[in-house]
Amino acid sequence: MLISGRQAVEVLAGAGVTRRQARAALAARLAGEPVVTRGARLYREEAVIELASRPPLSESDVDHACPGPLFVARRLLDAGAGREEQLAALAPGWDLGVRGTNNLLQAFLYVQGSIPLVATVCGFVVLGAQIQRLRGEVGGRTYRMELGDAGEWFAAFRGRRLLCGPGRDFVFRGW
């Protein structure tokens, strides 16, 4: 059955997602491609219910899956795009100068070789990857990440929610 965008937002709001986040999650195609009519966007009710029922990860779930550092990317990605497109959209434009995050990432990359990355849209896990390298972009303030495939650790995150609260477009856990 198809439901309106307004109804889809209400279903997601019932699961603790703010209305603003619900609209952003739907726009990112987390509940699939909408059917666009002249006056509305319609979503498959089953897909919206599945999205709303995704269980959140607890702190201990995250620590168990990734006992070391974890980079949580909080950007609006197109969940309906292919993996390569998503990685290309995720790689550039990271302002990591705050509190020396760039230096911490570089140090962990030097010691470990890579850092797990989970990309979320409004708390919903979309993608997992490994940060393999960090390069300064023109102008020197932002960085581009070279990303590879996620390890086995990502199985614990797939189809879940990772709630980090409000803030910047990333959270660097575990340091």
PDB file of C-alpha atoms in Angstrom:
ATOM      1  CA  MET A   1       0.000   0.000   0.000  1.00  0.00           C
ATOM      2  CA  LEU A   2       1.197   3.530  -0.730  1.00  0.00           C
ATOM      3  CA  ILE A   3       1.100   6.285   1.880  1.00  0.00           C
ATOM      4  CA  SER A   4       1.625  10.015   1.533  1.00  0.00           C
ATOM      5  CA  GLY A   5       4.832  11.767   2.512  1.00  0.00           C
ATOM      6  CA  ARG A   6       2.978  13.325   5.434  1.00  0.00           C
ATOM      7  CA  GLN A   7       1.862   9.895   6.650  1.00  0.00           C
ATOM      8  CA  ALA A   8       5.394   8.541   6.206  1.00  0.00           C
ATOM      9  CA  VAL A   9       6.754  11.391   8.348  1.00  0.00           C
ATOM     10  CA  GLU A  10       4.200  10.519  11.053  1.00  0.00           C
ATOM     11  CA  VAL A  11       5.252   6.845  11.019  1.00  0.00           C
ATOM     12  CA  LEU A  12       8.900   7.842  11.439  1.00  0.00           C
ATOM     13  CA  ALA A  13       8.021  10.418  14.119  1.00  0.00           C
ATOM     14  CA  GLY A  14       6.333   7.609  16.050  1.00  0.00           C
ATOM     15  CA  ALA A  15       9.734   5.891  16.163  1.00  0.00           C
ATOM     16  CA  GLY A  16      11.408   8.921  17.741  1.00  0.00           C
ATOM     17  CA  VAL A  17      12.655  10.595  14.561  1.00  0.00           C
ATOM     18  CA  THR A  18      12.047  14.349  14.412  1.00  0.00           C
ATOM     19  CA  ARG A  19       9.823  15.522  11.584  1.00  0.00           C
ATOM     20  CA  ARG A  20      12.741  17.420  10.034  1.00  0.00           C
ATOM     21  CA  GLN A  21      14.912  14.296  10.135  1.00  0.00           C
ATOM     22  CA  ALA A  22      12.055  12.186   8.779  1.00  0.00           C
ATOM     23  CA  ARG A  23      11.671  14.477   5.760  1.00  0.00           C
ATOM     24  CA  ALA A  24      15.447  14.390   5.182  1.00  0.00           C
ATOM     25  CA  ALA A  25      15.529  10.577   5.482  1.00  0.00           C
ATOM     26  CA  LEU A  26      12.714  10.253   2.954  1.00  0.00           C
ATOM     27  CA  ALA A  27      14.426  12.726   0.595  1.00  0.00           C
ATOM     28  CA  ALA A  28      17.604  10.597   0.859  1.00  0.00           C
ATOM     29  CA  ARG A  29      15.532   7.612  -0.364  1.00  0.00           C
ATOM     30  CA  LEU A  30      16.026   5.587   2.825  1.00  0.00           C
ATOM     31  CA  ALA A  31      12.490   4.262   2.337  1.00  0.00           C
ATOM     32  CA  GLY A  32      13.021   3.726  -1.380  1.00  0.00           C
ATOM     33  CA  GLU A  33      12.110   5.733  -4.431  1.00  0.00           C
ATOM     34  CA  PRO A  34       8.820   7.610  -3.963  1.00  0.00           C
ATOM     35  CA  VAL A  35       6.025   7.546  -6.485  1.00  0.00           C
ATOM     36  CA  VAL A  36       5.705  11.170  -7.551  1.00  0.00           C
ATOM     37  CA  THR A  37       2.258  12.402  -8.511  1.00  0.00           C
ATOM     38  CA  ARG A  38       1.086  15.861  -9.389  1.00  0.00           C
ATOM     39  CA  GLY A  39       0.333  16.737  -5.760  1.00  0.00           C
ATOM     40  CA  ALA A  40       2.249  14.288  -3.571  1.00  0.00           C
ATOM     41  CA  ARG A  41       5.115  11.905  -3.037  1.00  0.00           C
ATOM     42  CA  LEU A  42       3.920   8.440  -2.116  1.00  0.00           C
ATOM     43  CA  TYR A  43       5.969   5.800  -0.301  1.00  0.00           C
ATOM     44  CA  ARG A  44       5.559   2.068   0.138  1.00  0.00           C
ATOM     45  CA  GLU A  45       4.136   1.676   3.632  1.00  0.00           C
ATOM     46  CA  GLU A  46       6.164  -1.507   4.252  1.00  0.00           C
ATOM     47  CA  ALA A  47       9.425   0.309   3.450  1.00  0.00           C
ATOM     48  CA  VAL A  48       8.584   3.186   5.794  1.00  0.00           C
ATOM     49  CA  ILE A  49       7.634   0.784   8.599  1.00  0.00           C
ATOM     50  CA  GLU A  50      10.870  -1.171   8.057  1.00  0.00           C
ATOM     51  CA  LEU A  51      12.863   2.057   8.272  1.00  0.00           C
ATOM     52  CA  ALA A  52      11.043   3.154  11.430  1.00  0.00           C
ATOM     53  CA  SER A  53      11.620  -0.228  13.068  1.00  0.00           C
ATOM     54  CA  ARG A  54      15.398  -0.255  12.626  1.00  0.00           C
ATOM     55  CA  PRO A  55      16.839  -0.850  16.078  1.00  0.00           C
ATOM     56  CA  PRO A  56      19.362   1.579  17.530  1.00  0.00           C
ATOM     57  CA  LEU A  57      22.850   0.431  18.405  1.00  0.00           C
ATOM     58  CA  SER A  58      23.780   0.721  22.067  1.00  0.00           C
ATOM     59  CA  GLU A  59      27.150   2.065  23.179  1.00  0.00           C
ATOM     60  CA  SER A  60      28.203  -1.491  24.036  1.00  0.00           C
ATOM     61  CA  ASP A  61      27.112  -2.741  20.571  1.00  0.00           C
ATOM     62  CA  VAL A  62      29.326  -0.101  18.949  1.00  0.00           C
ATOM     63  CA  ASP A  63      32.251  -0.757  21.304  1.00  0.00           C
ATOM     64  CA  HIS A  64      32.008  -4.505  20.689  1.00  0.00           C
ATOM     65  CA  ALA A  65      31.909  -4.123  16.880  1.00  0.00           C
ATOM     66  CA  CYS A  66      34.614  -1.414  16.795  1.00  0.00           C
ATOM     67  CA  PRO A  67      36.715  -1.471  19.960  1.00  0.00           C
ATOM     68  CA  GLY A  68      39.090   1.140  18.525  1.00  0.00           C
ATOM     69  CA  PRO A  69      38.397   4.419  16.744  1.00  0.00           C
ATOM     70  CA  LEU A  70      35.289   4.864  14.602  1.00  0.00           C
ATOM     71  CA  PHE A  71      34.524   7.793  12.309  1.00  0.00           C
ATOM     72  CA  VAL A  72      30.770   8.452  12.069  1.00  0.00           C
ATOM     73  CA  ALA A  73      29.959  10.536   8.985  1.00  0.00           C
ATOM     74  CA  ARG A  74      26.675  12.413   9.291  1.00  0.00           C
ATOM     75  CA  ARG A  75      25.873  13.685   5.808  1.00  0.00           C
ATOM     76  CA  LEU A  76      22.888  13.562   3.504  1.00  0.00           C
ATOM     77  CA  LEU A  77      23.760  10.711   1.157  1.00  0.00           C
ATOM     78  CA  ASP A  78      21.479   9.296  -1.505  1.00  0.00           C
ATOM     79  CA  ALA A  79      20.659   5.839  -0.154  1.00  0.00           C
ATOM     80  CA  GLY A  80      19.362   4.857  -3.584  1.00  0.00           C
ATOM     81  CA  ALA A  81      22.665   5.593  -5.324  1.00  0.00           C
ATOM     82  CA  GLY A  82      25.256   2.927  -6.047  1.00  0.00           C
ATOM     83  CA  ARG A  83      28.100   2.303  -3.633  1.00  0.00           C
ATOM     84  CA  GLU A  84      30.722   4.006  -5.821  1.00  0.00           C
ATOM     85  CA  GLU A  85      28.544   7.120  -6.121  1.00  0.00           C
ATOM     86  CA  GLN A  86      28.032   7.173  -2.364  1.00  0.00           C
ATOM     87  CA  LEU A  87      31.765   6.827  -1.686  1.00  0.00           C
ATOM     88  CA  ALA A  88      32.529   9.605  -4.186  1.00  0.00           C
ATOM     89  CA  ALA A  89      30.005  11.896  -2.467  1.00  0.00           C
ATOM     90  CA  LEU A  90      31.350  11.031   0.976  1.00  0.00           C
ATOM     91  CA  ALA A  91      35.088  11.438   0.307  1.00  0.00           C
ATOM     92  CA  PRO A  92      35.641  15.221  -0.116  1.00  0.00           C
ATOM     93  CA  GLY A  93      35.116  18.319   1.978  1.00  0.00           C
ATOM     94  CA  TRP A  94      35.845  17.273   5.566  1.00  0.00           C
ATOM     95  CA  ASP A  95      36.679  20.192   7.869  1.00  0.00           C
ATOM     96  CA  LEU A  96      38.761  18.252  10.397  1.00  0.00           C
ATOM     97  CA  GLY A  97      40.822  21.062  11.894  1.00  0.00           C
ATOM     98  CA  VAL A  98      38.591  21.319  14.952  1.00  0.00           C
ATOM     99  CA  ARG A  99      40.420  20.182  18.096  1.00  0.00           C
ATOM    100  CA  GLY A 100      43.138  18.555  15.995  1.00  0.00           C
ATOM    101  CA  THR A 101      40.886  15.822  14.608  1.00  0.00           C
ATOM    102  CA  ASN A 102      42.970  15.762  11.433  1.00  0.00           C
ATOM    103  CA  ASN A 103      46.098  15.008  13.488  1.00  0.00           C
ATOM    104  CA  LEU A 104      44.338  12.266  15.459  1.00  0.00           C
ATOM    105  CA  LEU A 105      43.075  10.632  12.271  1.00  0.00           C
ATOM    106  CA  GLN A 106      46.536  10.796  10.695  1.00  0.00           C
ATOM    107  CA  ALA A 107      48.083   9.220  13.814  1.00  0.00           C
ATOM    108  CA  PHE A 108      45.551   6.376  13.885  1.00  0.00           C
ATOM    109  CA  LEU A 109      46.013   5.815  10.148  1.00  0.00           C
ATOM    110  CA  TYR A 110      49.781   5.622  10.655  1.00  0.00           C
ATOM    111  CA  VAL A 111      49.448   3.087  13.489  1.00  0.00           C
ATOM    112  CA  GLN A 112      46.477   1.013  12.257  1.00  0.00           C
ATOM    113  CA  GLY A 113      46.570   1.470   8.498  1.00  0.00           C
ATOM    114  CA  SER A 114      42.838   2.247   8.261  1.00  0.00           C
ATOM    115  CA  ILE A 115      39.923   3.504  10.349  1.00  0.00           C
ATOM    116  CA  PRO A 116      36.338   2.189  10.213  1.00  0.00           C
ATOM    117  CA  LEU A 117      33.779   4.693   8.917  1.00  0.00           C
ATOM    118  CA  VAL A 118      29.998   4.483   9.241  1.00  0.00           C
ATOM    119  CA  ALA A 119      27.929   6.899   7.160  1.00  0.00           C
ATOM    120  CA  THR A 120      24.543   7.829   8.580  1.00  0.00           C
ATOM    121  CA  VAL A 121      21.637   9.925   7.406  1.00  0.00           C
ATOM    122  CA  CYS A 122      19.592  11.231  10.333  1.00  0.00           C
ATOM    123  CA  GLY A 123      20.941   8.387  12.465  1.00  0.00           C
ATOM    124  CA  PHE A 124      20.106   5.635   9.959  1.00  0.00           C
ATOM    125  CA  VAL A 125      23.165   3.660   8.866  1.00  0.00           C
ATOM    126  CA  VAL A 126      23.612   3.884   5.099  1.00  0.00           C
ATOM    127  CA  LEU A 127      27.160   2.771   4.352  1.00  0.00           C
ATOM    128  CA  GLY A 128      30.310   1.341   5.861  1.00  0.00           C
ATOM    129  CA  ALA A 129      33.866   1.894   4.642  1.00  0.00           C
ATOM    130  CA  GLN A 130      37.482   2.042   5.771  1.00  0.00           C
ATOM    131  CA  ILE A 131      39.351   5.346   5.727  1.00  0.00           C
ATOM    132  CA  GLN A 132      42.663   4.426   4.122  1.00  0.00           C
ATOM    133  CA  ARG A 133      44.192   7.832   3.598  1.00  0.00           C
ATOM    134  CA  LEU A 134      43.558  11.487   4.339  1.00  0.00           C
ATOM    135  CA  ARG A 135      44.677  14.234   1.945  1.00  0.00           C
ATOM    136  CA  GLY A 136      44.494  17.989   2.350  1.00  0.00           C
ATOM    137  CA  GLU A 137      42.379  19.747  -0.270  1.00  0.00           C
ATOM    138  CA  VAL A 138      43.152  23.038  -2.004  1.00  0.00           C
ATOM    139  CA  GLY A 139      43.016  25.861   0.522  1.00  0.00           C
ATOM    140  CA  GLY A 140      44.291  23.671   3.342  1.00  0.00           C
ATOM    141  CA  ARG A 141      41.226  23.663   5.593  1.00  0.00           C
ATOM    142  CA  THR A 142      39.367  20.614   4.303  1.00  0.00           C
ATOM    143  CA  TYR A 143      40.393  17.042   3.663  1.00  0.00           C
ATOM    144  CA  ARG A 144      39.520  14.289   1.206  1.00  0.00           C
ATOM    145  CA  MET A 145      39.298  10.705   2.395  1.00  0.00           C
ATOM    146  CA  GLU A 146      40.393   7.723   0.361  1.00  0.00           C
ATOM    147  CA  LEU A 147      37.830   5.068   1.219  1.00  0.00           C
ATOM    148  CA  GLY A 148      37.906   1.301   0.833  1.00  0.00           C
ATOM    149  CA  ASP A 149      35.504  -1.515   1.602  1.00  0.00           C
ATOM    150  CA  ALA A 150      34.287  -1.998   5.164  1.00  0.00           C
ATOM    151  CA  GLY A 151      35.525  -4.951   7.141  1.00  0.00           C
ATOM    152  CA  GLU A 152      33.475  -7.653   8.837  1.00  0.00           C
ATOM    153  CA  TRP A 153      32.780  -5.208  11.660  1.00  0.00           C
ATOM    154  CA  PHE A 154      30.127  -3.507   9.483  1.00  0.00           C
ATOM    155  CA  ALA A 155      27.708  -6.446   9.817  1.00  0.00           C
ATOM    156  CA  ALA A 156      26.823  -5.177  13.314  1.00  0.00           C
ATOM    157  CA  PHE A 157      25.784  -1.782  11.859  1.00  0.00           C
ATOM    158  CA  ARG A 158      23.849  -2.831   8.746  1.00  0.00           C
ATOM    159  CA  GLY A 159      20.111  -2.088   8.998  1.00  0.00           C
ATOM    160  CA  ARG A 160      20.487  -0.273  12.326  1.00  0.00           C
ATOM    161  CA  ARG A 161      20.412   3.249  13.739  1.00  0.00           C
ATOM    162  CA  LEU A 162      23.416   4.979  15.260  1.00  0.00           C
ATOM    163  CA  LEU A 163      22.237   7.881  17.369  1.00  0.00           C
ATOM    164  CA  CYS A 164      24.873  10.548  18.027  1.00  0.00           C
ATOM    165  CA  GLY A 165      22.772  13.577  18.969  1.00  0.00           C
ATOM    166  CA  PRO A 166      23.051  17.002  17.365  1.00  0.00           C
ATOM    167  CA  GLY A 167      26.331  18.458  16.216  1.00  0.00           C
ATOM    168  CA  ARG A 168      28.875  18.541  13.424  1.00  0.00           C
ATOM    169  CA  ASP A 169      28.825  16.451  10.266  1.00  0.00           C
ATOM    170  CA  PHE A 170      31.047  13.853  11.947  1.00  0.00           C
ATOM    171  CA  VAL A 171      31.750  12.199  15.280  1.00  0.00           C
ATOM    172  CA  PHE A 172      35.116  10.586  15.952  1.00  0.00           C
ATOM    173  CA  ARG A 173      34.661   7.904  18.610  1.00  0.00           C
ATOM    174  CA  GLY A 174      37.163   5.895  20.540  1.00  0.00           C
ATOM    175  CA  TRP A 175      40.083   8.186  21.207  1.00  0.00           C
TER     176      TRP A 175
END
